[in-house]
mmCIF file of C-alpha atoms and ligand atoms in Angstrom:
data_model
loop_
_atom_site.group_PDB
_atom_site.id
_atom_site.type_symbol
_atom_site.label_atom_id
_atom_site.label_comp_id
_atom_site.label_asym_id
_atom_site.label_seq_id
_atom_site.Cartn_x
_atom_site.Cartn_y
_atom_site.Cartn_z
ATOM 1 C CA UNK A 5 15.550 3.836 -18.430
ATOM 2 C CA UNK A 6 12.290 3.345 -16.124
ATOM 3 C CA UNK A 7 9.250 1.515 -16.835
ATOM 4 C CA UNK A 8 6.331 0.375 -15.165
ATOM 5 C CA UNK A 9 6.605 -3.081 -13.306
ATOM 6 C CA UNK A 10 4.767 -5.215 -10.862
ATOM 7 C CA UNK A 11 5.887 -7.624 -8.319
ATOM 8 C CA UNK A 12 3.302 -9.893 -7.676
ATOM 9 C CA UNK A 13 3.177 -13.263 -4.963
ATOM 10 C CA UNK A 14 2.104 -14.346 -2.017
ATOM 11 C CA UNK A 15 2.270 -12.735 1.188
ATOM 12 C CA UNK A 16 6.036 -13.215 2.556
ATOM 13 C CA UNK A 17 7.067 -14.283 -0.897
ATOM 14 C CA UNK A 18 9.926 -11.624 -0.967
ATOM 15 C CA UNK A 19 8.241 -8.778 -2.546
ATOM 16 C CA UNK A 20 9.090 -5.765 -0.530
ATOM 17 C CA UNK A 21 12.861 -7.753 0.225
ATOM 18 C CA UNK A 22 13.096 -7.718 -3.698
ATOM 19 C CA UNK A 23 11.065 -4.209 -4.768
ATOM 20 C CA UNK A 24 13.592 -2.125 -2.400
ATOM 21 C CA UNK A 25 16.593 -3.793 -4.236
ATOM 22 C CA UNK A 26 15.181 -3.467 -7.709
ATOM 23 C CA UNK A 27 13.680 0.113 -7.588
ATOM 24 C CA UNK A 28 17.220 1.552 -6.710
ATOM 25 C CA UNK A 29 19.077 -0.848 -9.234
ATOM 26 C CA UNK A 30 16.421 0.456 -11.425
ATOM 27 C CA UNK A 31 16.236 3.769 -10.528
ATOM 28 C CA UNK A 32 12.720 4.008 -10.227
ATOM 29 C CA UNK A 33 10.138 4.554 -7.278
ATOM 30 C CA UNK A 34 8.912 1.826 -5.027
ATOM 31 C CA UNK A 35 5.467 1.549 -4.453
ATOM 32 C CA UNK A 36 4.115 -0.210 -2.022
ATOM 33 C CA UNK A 37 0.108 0.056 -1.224
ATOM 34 C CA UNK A 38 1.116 -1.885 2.381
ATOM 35 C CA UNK A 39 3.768 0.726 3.010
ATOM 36 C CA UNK A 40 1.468 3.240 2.564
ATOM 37 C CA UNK A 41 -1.323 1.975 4.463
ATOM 38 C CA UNK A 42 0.870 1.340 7.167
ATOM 39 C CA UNK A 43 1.975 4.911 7.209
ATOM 40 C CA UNK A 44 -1.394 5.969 7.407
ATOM 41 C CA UNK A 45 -2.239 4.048 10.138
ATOM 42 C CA UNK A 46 0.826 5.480 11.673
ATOM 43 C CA UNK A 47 -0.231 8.785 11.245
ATOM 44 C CA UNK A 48 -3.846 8.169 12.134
ATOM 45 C CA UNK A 49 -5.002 9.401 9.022
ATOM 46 C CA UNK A 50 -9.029 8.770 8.331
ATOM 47 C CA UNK A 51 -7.721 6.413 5.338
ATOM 48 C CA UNK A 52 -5.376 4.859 7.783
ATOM 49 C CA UNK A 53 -8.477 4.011 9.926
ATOM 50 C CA UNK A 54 -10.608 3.020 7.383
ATOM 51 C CA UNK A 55 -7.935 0.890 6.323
ATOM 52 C CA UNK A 56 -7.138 -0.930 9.681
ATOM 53 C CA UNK A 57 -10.212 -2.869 10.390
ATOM 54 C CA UNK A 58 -9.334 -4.696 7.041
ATOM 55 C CA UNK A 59 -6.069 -5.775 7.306
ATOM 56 C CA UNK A 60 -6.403 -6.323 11.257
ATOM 57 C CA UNK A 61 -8.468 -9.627 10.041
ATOM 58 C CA UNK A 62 -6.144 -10.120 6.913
ATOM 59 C CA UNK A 63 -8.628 -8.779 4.149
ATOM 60 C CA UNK A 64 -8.832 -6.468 1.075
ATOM 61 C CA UNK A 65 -9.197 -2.689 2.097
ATOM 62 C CA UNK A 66 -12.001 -2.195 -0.708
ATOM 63 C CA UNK A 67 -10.971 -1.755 -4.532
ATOM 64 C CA UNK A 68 -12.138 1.669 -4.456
ATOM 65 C CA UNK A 69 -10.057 3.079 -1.192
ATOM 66 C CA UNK A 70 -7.191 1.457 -2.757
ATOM 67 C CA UNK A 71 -6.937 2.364 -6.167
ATOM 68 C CA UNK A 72 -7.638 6.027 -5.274
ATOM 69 C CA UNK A 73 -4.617 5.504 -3.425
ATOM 70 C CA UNK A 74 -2.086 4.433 -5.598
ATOM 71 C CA UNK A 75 -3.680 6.414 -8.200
ATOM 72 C CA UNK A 76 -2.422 9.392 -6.626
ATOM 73 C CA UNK A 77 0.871 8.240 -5.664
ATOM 74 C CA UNK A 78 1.233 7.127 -9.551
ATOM 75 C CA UNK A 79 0.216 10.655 -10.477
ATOM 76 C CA UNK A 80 3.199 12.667 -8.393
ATOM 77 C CA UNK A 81 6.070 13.775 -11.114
ATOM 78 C CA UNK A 82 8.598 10.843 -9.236
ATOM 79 C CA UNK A 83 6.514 8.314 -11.429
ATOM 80 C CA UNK A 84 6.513 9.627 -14.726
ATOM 81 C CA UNK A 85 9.126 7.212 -16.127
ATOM 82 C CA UNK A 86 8.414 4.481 -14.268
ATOM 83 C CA UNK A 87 7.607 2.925 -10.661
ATOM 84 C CA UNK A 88 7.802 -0.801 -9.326
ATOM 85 C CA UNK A 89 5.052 -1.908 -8.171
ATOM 86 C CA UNK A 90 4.393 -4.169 -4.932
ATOM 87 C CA UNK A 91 1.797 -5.431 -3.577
ATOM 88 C CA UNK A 92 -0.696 -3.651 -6.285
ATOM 89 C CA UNK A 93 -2.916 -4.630 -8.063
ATOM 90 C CA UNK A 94 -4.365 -7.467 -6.196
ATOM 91 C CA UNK A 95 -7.859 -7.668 -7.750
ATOM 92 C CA UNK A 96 -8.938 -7.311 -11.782
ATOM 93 C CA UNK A 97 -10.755 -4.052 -11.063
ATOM 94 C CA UNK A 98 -7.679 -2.959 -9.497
ATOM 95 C CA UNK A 99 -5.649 -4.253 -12.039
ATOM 96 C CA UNK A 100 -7.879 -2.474 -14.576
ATOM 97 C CA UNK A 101 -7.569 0.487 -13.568
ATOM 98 C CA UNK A 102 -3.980 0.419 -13.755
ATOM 99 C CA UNK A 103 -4.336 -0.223 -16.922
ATOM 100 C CA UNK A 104 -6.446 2.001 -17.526
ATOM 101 C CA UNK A 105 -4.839 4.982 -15.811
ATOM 102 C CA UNK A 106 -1.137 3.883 -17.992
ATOM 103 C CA UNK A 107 -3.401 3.835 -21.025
ATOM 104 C CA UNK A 108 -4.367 7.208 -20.344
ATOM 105 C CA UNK A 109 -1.101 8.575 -20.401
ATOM 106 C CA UNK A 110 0.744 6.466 -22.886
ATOM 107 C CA UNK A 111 2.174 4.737 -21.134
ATOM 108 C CA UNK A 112 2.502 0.411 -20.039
ATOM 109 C CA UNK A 113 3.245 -2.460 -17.884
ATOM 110 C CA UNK A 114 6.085 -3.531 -19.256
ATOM 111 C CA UNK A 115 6.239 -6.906 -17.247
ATOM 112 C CA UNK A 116 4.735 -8.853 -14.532
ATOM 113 C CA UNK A 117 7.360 -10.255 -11.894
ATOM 114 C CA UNK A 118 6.009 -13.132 -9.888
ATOM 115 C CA UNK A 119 7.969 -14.416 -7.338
ATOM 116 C CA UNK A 120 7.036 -18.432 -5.977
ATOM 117 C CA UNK A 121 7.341 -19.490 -2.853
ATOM 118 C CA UNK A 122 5.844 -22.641 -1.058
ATOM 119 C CA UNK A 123 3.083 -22.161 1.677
ATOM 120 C CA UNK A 124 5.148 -23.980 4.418
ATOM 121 C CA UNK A 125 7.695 -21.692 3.628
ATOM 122 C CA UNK A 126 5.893 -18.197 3.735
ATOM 123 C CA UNK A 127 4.479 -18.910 7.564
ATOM 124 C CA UNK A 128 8.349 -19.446 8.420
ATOM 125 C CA UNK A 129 9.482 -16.147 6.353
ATOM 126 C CA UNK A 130 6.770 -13.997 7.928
ATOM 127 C CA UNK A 131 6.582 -15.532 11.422
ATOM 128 C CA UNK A 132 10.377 -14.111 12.246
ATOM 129 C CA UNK A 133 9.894 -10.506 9.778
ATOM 130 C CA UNK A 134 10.832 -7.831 11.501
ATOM 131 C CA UNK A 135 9.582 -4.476 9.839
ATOM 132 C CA UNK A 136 11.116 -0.839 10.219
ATOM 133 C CA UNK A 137 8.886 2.004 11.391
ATOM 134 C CA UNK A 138 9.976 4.701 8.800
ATOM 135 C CA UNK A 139 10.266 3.088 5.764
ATOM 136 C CA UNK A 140 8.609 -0.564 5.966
ATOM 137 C CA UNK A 141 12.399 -2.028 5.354
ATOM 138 C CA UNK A 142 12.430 -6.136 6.147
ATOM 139 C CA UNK A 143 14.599 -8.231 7.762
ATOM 140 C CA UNK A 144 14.349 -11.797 9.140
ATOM 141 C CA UNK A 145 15.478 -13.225 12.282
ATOM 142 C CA UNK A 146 17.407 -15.939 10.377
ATOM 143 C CA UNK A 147 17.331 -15.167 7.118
ATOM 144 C CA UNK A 148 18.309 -11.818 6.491
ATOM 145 C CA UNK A 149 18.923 -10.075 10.084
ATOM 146 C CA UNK A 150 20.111 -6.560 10.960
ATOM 147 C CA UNK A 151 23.537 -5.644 12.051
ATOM 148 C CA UNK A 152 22.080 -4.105 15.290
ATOM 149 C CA UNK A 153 19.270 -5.798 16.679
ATOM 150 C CA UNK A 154 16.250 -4.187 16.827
ATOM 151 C CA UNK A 155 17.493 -1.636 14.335
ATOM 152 C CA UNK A 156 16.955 -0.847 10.660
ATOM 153 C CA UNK A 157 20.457 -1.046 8.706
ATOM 154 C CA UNK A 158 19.167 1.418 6.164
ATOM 155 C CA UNK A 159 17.326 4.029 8.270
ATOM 156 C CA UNK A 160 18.204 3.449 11.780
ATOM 157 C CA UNK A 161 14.477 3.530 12.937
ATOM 158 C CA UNK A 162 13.254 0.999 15.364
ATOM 159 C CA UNK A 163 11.870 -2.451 13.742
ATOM 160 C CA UNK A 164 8.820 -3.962 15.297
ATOM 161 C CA UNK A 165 6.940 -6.820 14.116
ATOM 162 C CA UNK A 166 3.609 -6.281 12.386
ATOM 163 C CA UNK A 167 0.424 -7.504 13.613
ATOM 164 C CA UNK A 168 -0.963 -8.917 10.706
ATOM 165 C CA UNK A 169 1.884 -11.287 11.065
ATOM 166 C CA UNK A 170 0.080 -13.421 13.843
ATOM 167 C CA UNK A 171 -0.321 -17.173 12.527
ATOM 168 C CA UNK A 172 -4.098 -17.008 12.249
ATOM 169 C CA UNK A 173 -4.237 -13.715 10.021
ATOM 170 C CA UNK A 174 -1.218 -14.930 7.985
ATOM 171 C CA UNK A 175 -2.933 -17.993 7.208
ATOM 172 C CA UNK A 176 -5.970 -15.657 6.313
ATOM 173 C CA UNK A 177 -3.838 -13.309 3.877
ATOM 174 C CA UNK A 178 -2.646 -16.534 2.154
ATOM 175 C CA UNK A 179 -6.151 -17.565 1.574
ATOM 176 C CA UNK A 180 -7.689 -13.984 0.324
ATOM 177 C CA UNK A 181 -4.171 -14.175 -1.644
ATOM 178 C CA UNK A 182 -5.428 -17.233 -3.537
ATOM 179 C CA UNK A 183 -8.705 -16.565 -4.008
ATOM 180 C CA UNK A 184 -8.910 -12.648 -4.959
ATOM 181 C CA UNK A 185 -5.258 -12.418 -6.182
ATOM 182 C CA UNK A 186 -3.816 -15.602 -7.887
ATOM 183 C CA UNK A 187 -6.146 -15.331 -10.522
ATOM 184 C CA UNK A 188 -3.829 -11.992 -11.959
ATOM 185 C CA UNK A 189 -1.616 -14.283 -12.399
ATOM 186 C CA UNK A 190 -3.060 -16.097 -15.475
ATOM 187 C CA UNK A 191 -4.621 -12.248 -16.683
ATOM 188 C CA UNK A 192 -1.069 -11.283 -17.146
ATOM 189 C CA UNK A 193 0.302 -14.299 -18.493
ATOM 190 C CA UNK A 194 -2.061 -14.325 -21.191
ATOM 191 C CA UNK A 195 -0.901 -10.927 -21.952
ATOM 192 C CA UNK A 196 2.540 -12.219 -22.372
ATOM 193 C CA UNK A 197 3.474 -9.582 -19.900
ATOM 194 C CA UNK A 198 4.548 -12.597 -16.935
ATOM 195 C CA UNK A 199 7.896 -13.481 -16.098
ATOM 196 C CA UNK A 200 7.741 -16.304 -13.552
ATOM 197 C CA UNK A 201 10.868 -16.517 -10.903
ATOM 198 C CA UNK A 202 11.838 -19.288 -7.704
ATOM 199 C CA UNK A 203 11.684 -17.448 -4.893
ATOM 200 C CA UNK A 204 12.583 -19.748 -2.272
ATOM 201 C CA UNK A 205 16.729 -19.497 -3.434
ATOM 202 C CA UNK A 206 18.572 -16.933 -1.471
ATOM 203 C CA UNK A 207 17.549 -13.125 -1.683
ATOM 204 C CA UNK A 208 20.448 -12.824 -3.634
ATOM 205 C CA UNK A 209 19.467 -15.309 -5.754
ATOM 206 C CA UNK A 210 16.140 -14.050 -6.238
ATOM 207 C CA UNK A 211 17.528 -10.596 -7.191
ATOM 208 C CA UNK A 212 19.766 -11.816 -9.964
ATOM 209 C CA UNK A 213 16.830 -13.872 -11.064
ATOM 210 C CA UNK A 214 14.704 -11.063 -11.958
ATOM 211 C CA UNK A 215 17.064 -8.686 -13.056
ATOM 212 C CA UNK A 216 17.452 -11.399 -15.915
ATOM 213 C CA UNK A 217 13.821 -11.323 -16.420
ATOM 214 C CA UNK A 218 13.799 -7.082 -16.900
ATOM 215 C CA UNK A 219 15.388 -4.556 -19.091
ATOM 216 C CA UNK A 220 15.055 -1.478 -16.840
HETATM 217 P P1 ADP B 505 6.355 -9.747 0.970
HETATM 218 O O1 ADP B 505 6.625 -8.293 0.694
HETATM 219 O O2 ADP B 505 6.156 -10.543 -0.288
HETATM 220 O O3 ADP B 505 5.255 -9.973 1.962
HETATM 221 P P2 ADP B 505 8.934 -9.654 2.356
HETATM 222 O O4 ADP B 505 9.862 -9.077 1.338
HETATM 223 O O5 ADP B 505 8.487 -8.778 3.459
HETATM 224 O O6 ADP B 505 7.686 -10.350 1.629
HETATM 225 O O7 ADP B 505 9.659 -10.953 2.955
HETATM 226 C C1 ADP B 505 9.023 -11.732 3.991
HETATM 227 C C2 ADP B 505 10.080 -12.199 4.984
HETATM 228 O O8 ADP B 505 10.935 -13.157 4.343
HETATM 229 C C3 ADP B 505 11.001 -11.100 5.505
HETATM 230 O O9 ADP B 505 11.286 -11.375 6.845
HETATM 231 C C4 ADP B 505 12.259 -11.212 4.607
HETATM 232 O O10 ADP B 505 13.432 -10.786 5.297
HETATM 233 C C5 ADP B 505 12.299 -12.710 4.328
HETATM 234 N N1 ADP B 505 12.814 -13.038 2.990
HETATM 235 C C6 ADP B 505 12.617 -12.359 1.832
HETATM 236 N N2 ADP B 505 13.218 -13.004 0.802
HETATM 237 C C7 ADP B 505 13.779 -14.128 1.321
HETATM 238 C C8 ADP B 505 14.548 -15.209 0.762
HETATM 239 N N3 ADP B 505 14.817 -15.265 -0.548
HETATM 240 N N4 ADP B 505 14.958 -16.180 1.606
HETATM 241 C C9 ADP B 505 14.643 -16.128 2.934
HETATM 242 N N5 ADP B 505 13.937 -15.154 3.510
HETATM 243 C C10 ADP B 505 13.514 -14.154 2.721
HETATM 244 P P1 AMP B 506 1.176 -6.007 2.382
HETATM 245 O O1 AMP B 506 2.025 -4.987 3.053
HETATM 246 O O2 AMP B 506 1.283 -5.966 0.891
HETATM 247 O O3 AMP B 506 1.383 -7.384 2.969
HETATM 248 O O4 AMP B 506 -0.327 -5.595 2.705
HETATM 249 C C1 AMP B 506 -0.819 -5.548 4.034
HETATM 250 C C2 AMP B 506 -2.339 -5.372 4.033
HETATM 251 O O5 AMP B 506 -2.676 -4.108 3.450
HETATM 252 C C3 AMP B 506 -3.131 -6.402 3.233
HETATM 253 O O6 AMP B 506 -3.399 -7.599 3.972
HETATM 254 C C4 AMP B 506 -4.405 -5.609 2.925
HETATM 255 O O7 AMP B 506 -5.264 -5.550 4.057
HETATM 256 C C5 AMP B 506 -3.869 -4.211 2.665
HETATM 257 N N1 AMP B 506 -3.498 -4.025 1.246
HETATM 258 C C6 AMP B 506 -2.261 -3.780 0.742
HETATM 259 N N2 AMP B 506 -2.305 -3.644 -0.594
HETATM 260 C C7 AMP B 506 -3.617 -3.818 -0.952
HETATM 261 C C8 AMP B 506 -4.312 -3.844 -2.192
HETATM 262 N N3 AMP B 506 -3.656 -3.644 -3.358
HETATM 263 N N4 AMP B 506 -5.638 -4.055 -2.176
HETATM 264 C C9 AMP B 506 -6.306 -4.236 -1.022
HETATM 265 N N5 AMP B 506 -5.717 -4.268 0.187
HETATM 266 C C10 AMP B 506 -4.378 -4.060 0.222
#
């Protein structure tokens, strides 16, 4: 069926865990502006650059970098009935221009996921992630860990853990997370569009929990 949907939280809430479940239960793409900034980084792309000396120090890559990003991914013919997004928007003006862009083509968010997780809890979740190079699957040391160590169950690529996961930055993200993101949360909610869910239950838990909350 398809749709347009956001996962929204804080860093090392569960979104990319939950998005990667959902999208293929869904059948829909999942977009992740991380994921894609990582893979330009990877690639040493000039946006991947750009992009780097803001989340090295746990900050915003600028609204307008970003939403010319997803933009285009939105626009490729694998998004025309739908796409989850994670991770996007995280500011009004980027959240506007979703909007905007949807408007444009008929289309509309059909709900908001947010997933709620305690602080104490998200330095522990993102302190033992372990990410994979091809695809940006997670896993967690306790919590969710491969079969193999060191290896992605899904893609067999190589897992590494991400700088930006160092205490100080995380601590950093959660902050810029509050500040320039949080307040989303009440923008969709008065838009009836929010669907609020406990994330600190089991992934499976989580997953069951939100595909409650959606028709997709
Ligand atoms: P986000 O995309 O919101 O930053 P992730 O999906 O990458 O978060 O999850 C952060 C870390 O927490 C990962 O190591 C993941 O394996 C782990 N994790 C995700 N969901 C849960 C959960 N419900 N319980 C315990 N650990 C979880
Ligand atoms: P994530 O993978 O979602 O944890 O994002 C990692 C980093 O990428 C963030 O700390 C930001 O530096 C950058 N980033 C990802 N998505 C966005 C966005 N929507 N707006 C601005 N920066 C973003």
């Amino acid at each position: 069926m398809g749709g347009f949907y956001i996962i929204i939280g804080p860093p090392g809430a569960g979104k990319g865990t939950q998005a990667t479940i959902l999208a293929e239960k869904c059948k829909i793409p999942h977009i992740s502006s991380g994921n894609i900034f990582r893979e330009n980084l990877q690639n040493r792309t000039e946006l991947g650059k750009r992009a780097k000396e803001y989340m090295d120090k746990g900050e915003l890559v600028p609204d307008d970098i970003t939403i010319q990003m997803v933009i285009n991914r939105l626009s490729q013919q694998d998004c025309e009935n739908g796409a989850l997004l994670d991770g996007f928007p995280r500011t009004p003006l980027q959240a506007e221009a979703l909007s905007a862009f949807l408007a444009e083509k008929g289309k509309q968010i059909e709900a908001v996921l947010l997933i709620e997780v305690p602080a104490e809890e998200l330095i522990d979740r993102l302190s033992g992630r372990w990410t994979c190079k091809a695809e940006g699957h997670v896993y967690h040391l306790k919590y969710n860990p491969p079969k193999k160590d060191g290896i992605c169950d899904i893609d067999g690529s190589p897992l590494y853990q991400r700088d930006d996961d160092k205490r100080e930055t995380v601590e950093q993200r959660i902050k810029v997370y509050k500040d320039q993101t949080a307040p989303l949360v009440e923008y969709y909610e008065s838009k009836g569009l929010l669907k609020k869910v406990d994330g600190s239950k089991t992934i499976e838990e989580v997953t069951s929990a939100l595909m409650n909350a959606i028709k997709c």
